[in-house]
PDB file of C-alpha atoms in Angstrom:
ATOM      1  CA  UNK A   1     -37.760 -14.805  50.036  1.00  0.00           C
ATOM      2  CA  UNK A   2     -41.411 -14.092  48.239  1.00  0.00           C
ATOM      3  CA  UNK A   3     -42.396 -10.372  47.639  1.00  0.00           C
ATOM      4  CA  UNK A   4     -45.977  -8.827  46.647  1.00  0.00           C
ATOM      5  CA  UNK A   5     -46.360  -5.216  45.576  1.00  0.00           C
ATOM      6  CA  UNK A   6     -49.166  -3.543  46.256  1.00  0.00           C
ATOM      7  CA  UNK A   7     -50.766   0.139  46.048  1.00  0.00           C
ATOM      8  CA  UNK A   8     -50.724   0.901  42.033  1.00  0.00           C
ATOM      9  CA  UNK A   9     -53.780   2.673  40.383  1.00  0.00           C
ATOM     10  CA  UNK A  10     -54.965   5.307  38.412  1.00  0.00           C
ATOM     11  CA  UNK A  11     -54.157   8.881  39.433  1.00  0.00           C
ATOM     12  CA  UNK A  12     -54.086  12.287  38.185  1.00  0.00           C
ATOM     13  CA  UNK A  13     -50.573  14.425  37.168  1.00  0.00           C
ATOM     14  CA  UNK A  14     -49.484  16.143  40.281  1.00  0.00           C
ATOM     15  CA  UNK A  15     -51.179  13.563  43.196  1.00  0.00           C
ATOM     16  CA  UNK A  16     -49.700  10.816  45.322  1.00  0.00           C
ATOM     17  CA  UNK A  17     -49.092   7.010  45.658  1.00  0.00           C
ATOM     18  CA  UNK A  18     -47.993   4.439  48.323  1.00  0.00           C
ATOM     19  CA  UNK A  19     -46.502   1.432  47.496  1.00  0.00           C
ATOM     20  CA  UNK A  20     -46.165  -1.329  49.410  1.00  0.00           C
ATOM     21  CA  UNK A  21     -43.545  -4.316  48.858  1.00  0.00           C
ATOM     22  CA  UNK A  22     -44.519  -7.155  51.717  1.00  0.00           C
ATOM     23  CA  UNK A  23     -41.920  -9.741  51.864  1.00  0.00           C
ATOM     24  CA  UNK A  24     -41.712 -13.014  53.455  1.00  0.00           C
ATOM     25  CA  UNK A  25     -38.459 -15.804  54.201  1.00  0.00           C
ATOM     26  CA  UNK A  26     -35.609 -16.447  55.995  1.00  0.00           C
ATOM     27  CA  UNK A  27     -33.090 -13.945  56.646  1.00  0.00           C
ATOM     28  CA  UNK A  28     -35.028 -10.812  55.636  1.00  0.00           C
ATOM     29  CA  UNK A  29     -32.645  -8.212  57.217  1.00  0.00           C
ATOM     30  CA  UNK A  30     -29.634  -9.688  55.316  1.00  0.00           C
ATOM     31  CA  UNK A  31     -31.364  -7.966  51.582  1.00  0.00           C
ATOM     32  CA  UNK A  32     -31.537  -4.472  50.120  1.00  0.00           C
ATOM     33  CA  UNK A  33     -34.885  -3.972  49.170  1.00  0.00           C
ATOM     34  CA  UNK A  34     -35.178  -2.261  45.690  1.00  0.00           C
ATOM     35  CA  UNK A  35     -38.295  -0.586  43.626  1.00  0.00           C
ATOM     36  CA  UNK A  36     -37.688  -0.830  39.756  1.00  0.00           C
ATOM     37  CA  UNK A  37     -40.625   0.006  37.137  1.00  0.00           C
ATOM     38  CA  UNK A  38     -41.070  -1.076  33.292  1.00  0.00           C
ATOM     39  CA  UNK A  39     -42.539   0.332  31.173  1.00  0.00           C
ATOM     40  CA  UNK A  40     -43.863  -1.488  27.626  1.00  0.00           C
ATOM     41  CA  UNK A  41     -41.169  -2.081  25.215  1.00  0.00           C
ATOM     42  CA  UNK A  42     -38.577  -0.375  27.923  1.00  0.00           C
ATOM     43  CA  UNK A  43     -35.876  -1.892  30.175  1.00  0.00           C
ATOM     44  CA  UNK A  44     -36.576  -2.435  33.706  1.00  0.00           C
ATOM     45  CA  UNK A  45     -35.527   1.246  35.042  1.00  0.00           C
ATOM     46  CA  UNK A  46     -33.893   1.678  39.167  1.00  0.00           C
ATOM     47  CA  UNK A  47     -36.339   4.044  41.100  1.00  0.00           C
ATOM     48  CA  UNK A  48     -35.024   3.339  44.387  1.00  0.00           C
ATOM     49  CA  UNK A  49     -33.626   1.224  47.296  1.00  0.00           C
ATOM     50  CA  UNK A  50     -32.773   1.117  50.357  1.00  0.00           C
ATOM     51  CA  UNK A  51     -29.791  -0.806  51.662  1.00  0.00           C
ATOM     52  CA  UNK A  52     -29.815  -3.806  54.523  1.00  0.00           C
ATOM     53  CA  UNK A  53     -29.685  -2.841  57.502  1.00  0.00           C
ATOM     54  CA  UNK A  54     -25.477  -4.212  57.525  1.00  0.00           C
ATOM     55  CA  UNK A  55     -25.020  -2.082  55.182  1.00  0.00           C
ATOM     56  CA  UNK A  56     -26.203   1.298  56.373  1.00  0.00           C
ATOM     57  CA  UNK A  57     -30.057   0.902  55.291  1.00  0.00           C
ATOM     58  CA  UNK A  58     -30.005   4.129  53.509  1.00  0.00           C
ATOM     59  CA  UNK A  59     -32.393   5.228  50.651  1.00  0.00           C
ATOM     60  CA  UNK A  60     -30.846   5.249  46.764  1.00  0.00           C
ATOM     61  CA  UNK A  61     -33.031   6.971  44.690  1.00  0.00           C
ATOM     62  CA  UNK A  62     -32.351   7.273  40.654  1.00  0.00           C
ATOM     63  CA  UNK A  63     -32.674  10.589  39.272  1.00  0.00           C
ATOM     64  CA  UNK A  64     -36.181  10.589  38.298  1.00  0.00           C
ATOM     65  CA  UNK A  65     -37.185   9.829  41.908  1.00  0.00           C
ATOM     66  CA  UNK A  66     -35.044  12.365  44.087  1.00  0.00           C
ATOM     67  CA  UNK A  67     -37.321  14.906  45.228  1.00  0.00           C
ATOM     68  CA  UNK A  68     -40.569  13.041  44.295  1.00  0.00           C
ATOM     69  CA  UNK A  69     -40.466   9.881  45.918  1.00  0.00           C
ATOM     70  CA  UNK A  70     -39.485   8.039  49.137  1.00  0.00           C
ATOM     71  CA  UNK A  71     -38.716   4.717  49.893  1.00  0.00           C
ATOM     72  CA  UNK A  72     -39.038   3.305  53.500  1.00  0.00           C
ATOM     73  CA  UNK A  73     -38.900   0.097  55.478  1.00  0.00           C
ATOM     74  CA  UNK A  74     -40.730  -1.639  58.593  1.00  0.00           C
ATOM     75  CA  UNK A  75     -38.646  -4.828  59.708  1.00  0.00           C
ATOM     76  CA  UNK A  76     -41.235  -5.546  61.937  1.00  0.00           C
ATOM     77  CA  UNK A  77     -44.129  -5.756  59.203  1.00  0.00           C
ATOM     78  CA  UNK A  78     -41.274  -6.818  56.814  1.00  0.00           C
ATOM     79  CA  UNK A  79     -43.138  -4.534  54.314  1.00  0.00           C
ATOM     80  CA  UNK A  80     -41.155  -1.748  52.308  1.00  0.00           C
ATOM     81  CA  UNK A  81     -43.006   1.394  51.423  1.00  0.00           C
ATOM     82  CA  UNK A  82     -42.913   3.510  48.001  1.00  0.00           C
ATOM     83  CA  UNK A  83     -44.187   7.329  48.733  1.00  0.00           C
ATOM     84  CA  UNK A  84     -45.080   8.896  45.204  1.00  0.00           C
ATOM     85  CA  UNK A  85     -46.006  12.189  45.208  1.00  0.00           C
ATOM     86  CA  UNK A  86     -45.984  14.981  41.814  1.00  0.00           C
ATOM     87  CA  UNK A  87     -46.513  12.103  40.078  1.00  0.00           C
ATOM     88  CA  UNK A  88     -45.915  12.696  36.258  1.00  0.00           C
ATOM     89  CA  UNK A  89     -47.316  10.476  33.063  1.00  0.00           C
ATOM     90  CA  UNK A  90     -43.868   9.113  32.401  1.00  0.00           C
ATOM     91  CA  UNK A  91     -43.847   7.750  35.910  1.00  0.00           C
ATOM     92  CA  UNK A  92     -46.497   5.130  34.394  1.00  0.00           C
ATOM     93  CA  UNK A  93     -45.275   1.898  34.421  1.00  0.00           C
ATOM     94  CA  UNK A  94     -45.618  -1.921  36.843  1.00  0.00           C
ATOM     95  CA  UNK A  95     -43.669  -1.009  39.118  1.00  0.00           C
ATOM     96  CA  UNK A  96     -41.824  -4.035  40.899  1.00  0.00           C
ATOM     97  CA  UNK A  97     -40.032  -5.023  44.257  1.00  0.00           C
ATOM     98  CA  UNK A  98     -37.140  -7.071  44.220  1.00  0.00           C
ATOM     99  CA  UNK A  99     -34.307  -7.792  46.813  1.00  0.00           C
ATOM    100  CA  UNK A 100     -30.359  -7.943  46.363  1.00  0.00           C
ATOM    101  CA  UNK A 101     -27.667  -9.183  48.547  1.00  0.00           C
ATOM    102  CA  UNK A 102     -25.211  -6.892  46.088  1.00  0.00           C
ATOM    103  CA  UNK A 103     -22.734  -4.510  46.826  1.00  0.00           C
ATOM    104  CA  UNK A 104     -23.941  -0.964  47.241  1.00  0.00           C
ATOM    105  CA  UNK A 105     -22.454  -0.329  43.632  1.00  0.00           C
ATOM    106  CA  UNK A 106     -24.756  -2.505  42.017  1.00  0.00           C
ATOM    107  CA  UNK A 107     -27.955  -2.251  44.026  1.00  0.00           C
ATOM    108  CA  UNK A 108     -29.220   0.136  40.511  1.00  0.00           C
ATOM    109  CA  UNK A 109     -28.863  -2.498  38.011  1.00  0.00           C
ATOM    110  CA  UNK A 110     -31.901  -5.046  38.002  1.00  0.00           C
ATOM    111  CA  UNK A 111     -29.667  -7.636  36.980  1.00  0.00           C
ATOM    112  CA  UNK A 112     -28.678  -8.227  40.812  1.00  0.00           C
ATOM    113  CA  UNK A 113     -31.688  -8.598  42.448  1.00  0.00           C
ATOM    114  CA  UNK A 114     -32.628 -11.891  42.695  1.00  0.00           C
ATOM    115  CA  UNK A 115     -36.107 -11.620  44.280  1.00  0.00           C
ATOM    116  CA  UNK A 116     -38.988 -10.206  42.291  1.00  0.00           C
ATOM    117  CA  UNK A 117     -42.129 -10.229  43.085  1.00  0.00           C
ATOM    118  CA  UNK A 118     -45.899  -9.760  40.655  1.00  0.00           C
ATOM    119  CA  UNK A 119     -45.570  -6.218  39.830  1.00  0.00           C
ATOM    120  CA  UNK A 120     -48.152  -3.593  40.492  1.00  0.00           C
ATOM    121  CA  UNK A 121     -49.815  -1.275  37.302  1.00  0.00           C
ATOM    122  CA  UNK A 122     -49.313   3.001  38.591  1.00  0.00           C
ATOM    123  CA  UNK A 123     -51.242   4.887  35.622  1.00  0.00           C
ATOM    124  CA  UNK A 124     -51.021   8.511  36.279  1.00  0.00           C
ATOM    125  CA  UNK A 125     -53.144  10.558  33.470  1.00  0.00           C
ATOM    126  CA  UNK A 126     -52.294  13.665  32.480  1.00  0.00           C
TER     127      UNK A 126
END
């Protein structure tokens, strides 16, 4: 499985961005796709995951993302999106998408994701 994140950029606080994660490979429907972010000196942090269809295809969010971010998935295009609204300076980070087959109880941990794409930088100015 190969993943490629895109859509980052510079935005003012309160603005919006839509990140995309393009996937390729076999059996993509067997994977949860998640978004994580990482700031300098910090660990990779869970943002949101959408579970594989066999596990319900449901969305899960970090508390910091609830109410502001929306994750969605288009299986026909093999793409996953992260719509980010009401952005804050503390959202500034490199955003990565990852693929996992872990049980749902583990989807919030970066260590459970076996495939990662190159990140895309999101910078939110105050």
